[in-house]
Amino acid sequence: MRTFPLRIGTPDGLLFEGEVQRIVCRSITGDLAILAGHCNFCTALGMGEAHVILEDGTSRSAACIGGMLTVMDGNCSLLATTWEWQEDIDADRAGRAKDRAKEKLAQGGLSDKEYKIVEAKLQRALVRLSVKS
């Protein structure tokens, strides 16, 4: 299968650079897959699981929380707000975050802003737990 160059970074630095067969991630409008030969493209990323199919056909999974993905002249760049490879996710920590968020939501009395923040924390924890399992 044909490959293309992919760079994955966060504000903390470069996390991956190499040739890949495919990347699948969630944009703000739904899941998308990028393959070699993709047209020039730019989109905002949502919150969800991402899968990178490496040059040798192996797959790596990650939790991707927001950012931007661009394809320009056959090169793909993904700048994520948060990107955590499956092996780096602390399931216990994510489970505690999920429990705290659910507890706050159950208590009620949150302003609209507080509700959105807690809901986002719950979604991030659920994505991490989904990737880890």
PDB file of C-alpha atoms in Angstrom:
ATOM      1  CA  MET A   1       0.000   0.000   0.000  1.00  0.00           C
ATOM      2  CA  ARG A   2       1.211   3.524  -0.749  1.00  0.00           C
ATOM      3  CA  THR A   3       2.424   5.692   2.116  1.00  0.00           C
ATOM      4  CA  PHE A   4       2.656   9.386   2.878  1.00  0.00           C
ATOM      5  CA  PRO A   5       4.567  11.500   5.415  1.00  0.00           C
ATOM      6  CA  LEU A   6       2.750  12.271   8.675  1.00  0.00           C
ATOM      7  CA  ARG A   7       3.783  14.600  11.478  1.00  0.00           C
ATOM      8  CA  ILE A   8       1.874  14.605  14.780  1.00  0.00           C
ATOM      9  CA  GLY A   9       2.552  17.319  17.313  1.00  0.00           C
ATOM     10  CA  THR A  10       1.106  19.065  20.323  1.00  0.00           C
ATOM     11  CA  PRO A  11       2.035  22.392  21.901  1.00  0.00           C
ATOM     12  CA  ASP A  12       4.585  20.360  23.904  1.00  0.00           C
ATOM     13  CA  GLY A  13       6.444  19.131  20.804  1.00  0.00           C
ATOM     14  CA  LEU A  14       6.670  16.591  18.012  1.00  0.00           C
ATOM     15  CA  LEU A  15       5.249  13.157  18.933  1.00  0.00           C
ATOM     16  CA  PHE A  16       5.538  11.294  15.649  1.00  0.00           C
ATOM     17  CA  GLU A  17       7.158  11.760  12.275  1.00  0.00           C
ATOM     18  CA  GLY A  18       7.241   9.088   9.621  1.00  0.00           C
ATOM     19  CA  GLU A  19       5.649   7.339   6.675  1.00  0.00           C
ATOM     20  CA  VAL A  20       2.171   5.894   7.229  1.00  0.00           C
ATOM     21  CA  GLN A  21      -0.452   4.082   5.187  1.00  0.00           C
ATOM     22  CA  ARG A  22      -3.440   5.770   6.809  1.00  0.00           C
ATOM     23  CA  ILE A  23      -4.609   7.969   9.660  1.00  0.00           C
ATOM     24  CA  VAL A  24      -8.167   7.849  10.956  1.00  0.00           C
ATOM     25  CA  CYS A  25      -9.400  10.486  13.385  1.00  0.00           C
ATOM     26  CA  ARG A  26     -12.457  12.493  14.353  1.00  0.00           C
ATOM     27  CA  SER A  27     -12.983  15.923  12.850  1.00  0.00           C
ATOM     28  CA  ILE A  28     -15.620  18.334  14.066  1.00  0.00           C
ATOM     29  CA  THR A  29     -17.936  16.986  11.355  1.00  0.00           C
ATOM     30  CA  GLY A  30     -17.262  13.272  11.844  1.00  0.00           C
ATOM     31  CA  ASP A  31     -14.638  10.585  11.399  1.00  0.00           C
ATOM     32  CA  LEU A  32     -12.244  10.816   8.484  1.00  0.00           C
ATOM     33  CA  ALA A  33      -9.447   8.771   6.966  1.00  0.00           C
ATOM     34  CA  ILE A  34      -6.453  10.152   5.125  1.00  0.00           C
ATOM     35  CA  LEU A  35      -4.671   7.952   2.584  1.00  0.00           C
ATOM     36  CA  ALA A  36      -1.781   8.602   0.206  1.00  0.00           C
ATOM     37  CA  GLY A  37      -2.831  10.859  -2.656  1.00  0.00           C
ATOM     38  CA  HIS A  38      -5.452  12.754  -0.623  1.00  0.00           C
ATOM     39  CA  CYS A  39      -6.303  16.186  -1.992  1.00  0.00           C
ATOM     40  CA  ASN A  40      -5.212  19.296  -0.094  1.00  0.00           C
ATOM     41  CA  PHE A  41      -7.436  19.540   2.957  1.00  0.00           C
ATOM     42  CA  CYS A  42      -7.745  21.323   6.304  1.00  0.00           C
ATOM     43  CA  THR A  43     -10.122  20.622   9.170  1.00  0.00           C
ATOM     44  CA  ALA A  44     -10.560  21.182  12.877  1.00  0.00           C
ATOM     45  CA  LEU A  45     -10.357  18.046  14.987  1.00  0.00           C
ATOM     46  CA  GLY A  46     -12.942  16.923  17.480  1.00  0.00           C
ATOM     47  CA  MET A  47     -12.557  14.607  20.442  1.00  0.00           C
ATOM     48  CA  GLY A  48     -12.187  10.899  19.807  1.00  0.00           C
ATOM     49  CA  GLU A  49     -10.073   7.875  19.039  1.00  0.00           C
ATOM     50  CA  ALA A  50      -7.400   8.097  16.380  1.00  0.00           C
ATOM     51  CA  HIS A  51      -5.651   5.256  14.581  1.00  0.00           C
ATOM     52  CA  VAL A  52      -2.391   5.461  12.670  1.00  0.00           C
ATOM     53  CA  ILE A  53      -1.553   2.599  10.313  1.00  0.00           C
ATOM     54  CA  LEU A  54       2.219   2.551  10.052  1.00  0.00           C
ATOM     55  CA  GLU A  55       4.295   1.807   6.976  1.00  0.00           C
ATOM     56  CA  ASP A  56       4.644  -1.866   8.004  1.00  0.00           C
ATOM     57  CA  GLY A  57       0.870  -2.260   8.477  1.00  0.00           C
ATOM     58  CA  THR A  58       0.840  -2.176  12.286  1.00  0.00           C
ATOM     59  CA  SER A  59      -1.663   0.074  14.001  1.00  0.00           C
ATOM     60  CA  ARG A  60      -1.220   2.537  16.851  1.00  0.00           C
ATOM     61  CA  SER A  61      -4.179   4.045  18.685  1.00  0.00           C
ATOM     62  CA  ALA A  62      -4.409   7.340  20.540  1.00  0.00           C
ATOM     63  CA  ALA A  63      -6.817   9.698  22.225  1.00  0.00           C
ATOM     64  CA  CYS A  64      -7.013  12.926  20.232  1.00  0.00           C
ATOM     65  CA  ILE A  65      -8.600  15.920  21.915  1.00  0.00           C
ATOM     66  CA  GLY A  66      -9.036  18.809  19.472  1.00  0.00           C
ATOM     67  CA  GLY A  67      -6.612  20.475  17.099  1.00  0.00           C
ATOM     68  CA  MET A  68      -6.104  20.825  13.354  1.00  0.00           C
ATOM     69  CA  LEU A  69      -5.292  18.419  10.542  1.00  0.00           C
ATOM     70  CA  THR A  70      -3.917  19.562   7.204  1.00  0.00           C
ATOM     71  CA  VAL A  71      -2.925  17.786   4.017  1.00  0.00           C
ATOM     72  CA  MET A  72      -0.765  19.866   1.695  1.00  0.00           C
ATOM     73  CA  ASP A  73       0.955  18.503  -1.400  1.00  0.00           C
ATOM     74  CA  GLY A  74       0.857  14.935  -0.070  1.00  0.00           C
ATOM     75  CA  ASN A  75       2.177  15.780   3.412  1.00  0.00           C
ATOM     76  CA  CYS A  76      -0.137  15.417   6.413  1.00  0.00           C
ATOM     77  CA  SER A  77       0.294  17.410   9.616  1.00  0.00           C
ATOM     78  CA  LEU A  78      -1.790  16.947  12.733  1.00  0.00           C
ATOM     79  CA  LEU A  79      -1.462  19.473  15.543  1.00  0.00           C
ATOM     80  CA  ALA A  80      -3.512  18.236  18.476  1.00  0.00           C
ATOM     81  CA  THR A  81      -4.442  20.071  21.629  1.00  0.00           C
ATOM     82  CA  THR A  82      -3.945  16.739  23.399  1.00  0.00           C
ATOM     83  CA  TRP A  83      -2.638  13.506  21.872  1.00  0.00           C
ATOM     84  CA  GLU A  84      -2.058  10.460  24.070  1.00  0.00           C
ATOM     85  CA  TRP A  85      -0.854   7.165  22.655  1.00  0.00           C
ATOM     86  CA  GLN A  86      -2.742   4.169  24.026  1.00  0.00           C
ATOM     87  CA  GLU A  87       0.278   2.934  25.988  1.00  0.00           C
ATOM     88  CA  ASP A  88       0.675   6.337  27.702  1.00  0.00           C
ATOM     89  CA  ILE A  89      -2.884   6.598  29.017  1.00  0.00           C
ATOM     90  CA  ASP A  90      -3.296   6.082  32.760  1.00  0.00           C
ATOM     91  CA  ALA A  91      -6.608   4.190  32.998  1.00  0.00           C
ATOM     92  CA  ASP A  92      -6.904   4.697  36.777  1.00  0.00           C
ATOM     93  CA  ARG A  93      -6.487   8.455  36.431  1.00  0.00           C
ATOM     94  CA  ALA A  94      -9.015   8.583  33.566  1.00  0.00           C
ATOM     95  CA  GLY A  95     -11.454   6.508  35.629  1.00  0.00           C
ATOM     96  CA  ARG A  96     -11.154   8.891  38.562  1.00  0.00           C
ATOM     97  CA  ALA A  97     -11.706  11.877  36.242  1.00  0.00           C
ATOM     98  CA  LYS A  98     -14.819  10.191  34.842  1.00  0.00           C
ATOM     99  CA  ASP A  99     -16.172   9.540  38.344  1.00  0.00           C
ATOM    100  CA  ARG A 100     -15.506  13.128  39.477  1.00  0.00           C
ATOM    101  CA  ALA A 101     -17.248  14.549  36.405  1.00  0.00           C
ATOM    102  CA  LYS A 102     -20.274  12.251  36.802  1.00  0.00           C
ATOM    103  CA  GLU A 103     -20.531  13.197  40.479  1.00  0.00           C
ATOM    104  CA  LYS A 104     -20.487  16.929  39.685  1.00  0.00           C
ATOM    105  CA  LEU A 105     -23.117  16.494  36.991  1.00  0.00           C
ATOM    106  CA  ALA A 106     -25.317  14.483  39.366  1.00  0.00           C
ATOM    107  CA  GLN A 107     -25.058  17.161  42.067  1.00  0.00           C
ATOM    108  CA  GLY A 108     -26.532  19.741  39.701  1.00  0.00           C
ATOM    109  CA  GLY A 109     -26.605  23.461  40.377  1.00  0.00           C
ATOM    110  CA  LEU A 110     -23.981  24.190  37.726  1.00  0.00           C
ATOM    111  CA  SER A 111     -24.010  27.292  35.574  1.00  0.00           C
ATOM    112  CA  ASP A 112     -24.113  26.754  31.806  1.00  0.00           C
ATOM    113  CA  LYS A 113     -20.367  27.404  31.611  1.00  0.00           C
ATOM    114  CA  GLU A 114     -19.595  25.026  34.503  1.00  0.00           C
ATOM    115  CA  TYR A 115     -21.826  22.365  32.968  1.00  0.00           C
ATOM    116  CA  LYS A 116     -20.012  22.569  29.610  1.00  0.00           C
ATOM    117  CA  ILE A 117     -16.611  22.330  31.321  1.00  0.00           C
ATOM    118  CA  VAL A 118     -17.605  19.290  33.382  1.00  0.00           C
ATOM    119  CA  GLU A 119     -19.243  17.645  30.356  1.00  0.00           C
ATOM    120  CA  ALA A 120     -16.020  18.160  28.356  1.00  0.00           C
ATOM    121  CA  LYS A 121     -13.984  16.614  31.187  1.00  0.00           C
ATOM    122  CA  LEU A 122     -16.307  13.612  31.191  1.00  0.00           C
ATOM    123  CA  GLN A 123     -15.994  13.199  27.413  1.00  0.00           C
ATOM    124  CA  ARG A 124     -12.178  13.405  27.564  1.00  0.00           C
ATOM    125  CA  ALA A 125     -12.101  10.741  30.275  1.00  0.00           C
ATOM    126  CA  LEU A 126     -14.439   8.489  28.262  1.00  0.00           C
ATOM    127  CA  VAL A 127     -12.285   8.844  25.127  1.00  0.00           C
ATOM    128  CA  ARG A 128      -9.148   7.943  27.090  1.00  0.00           C
ATOM    129  CA  LEU A 129     -10.830   4.915  28.651  1.00  0.00           C
ATOM    130  CA  SER A 130     -12.163   3.783  25.265  1.00  0.00           C
ATOM    131  CA  VAL A 131      -8.698   4.000  23.685  1.00  0.00           C
ATOM    132  CA  LYS A 132      -7.075   2.219  26.622  1.00  0.00           C
ATOM    133  CA  SER A 133      -9.479  -0.736  26.552  1.00  0.00           C
TER     134      SER A 133
END
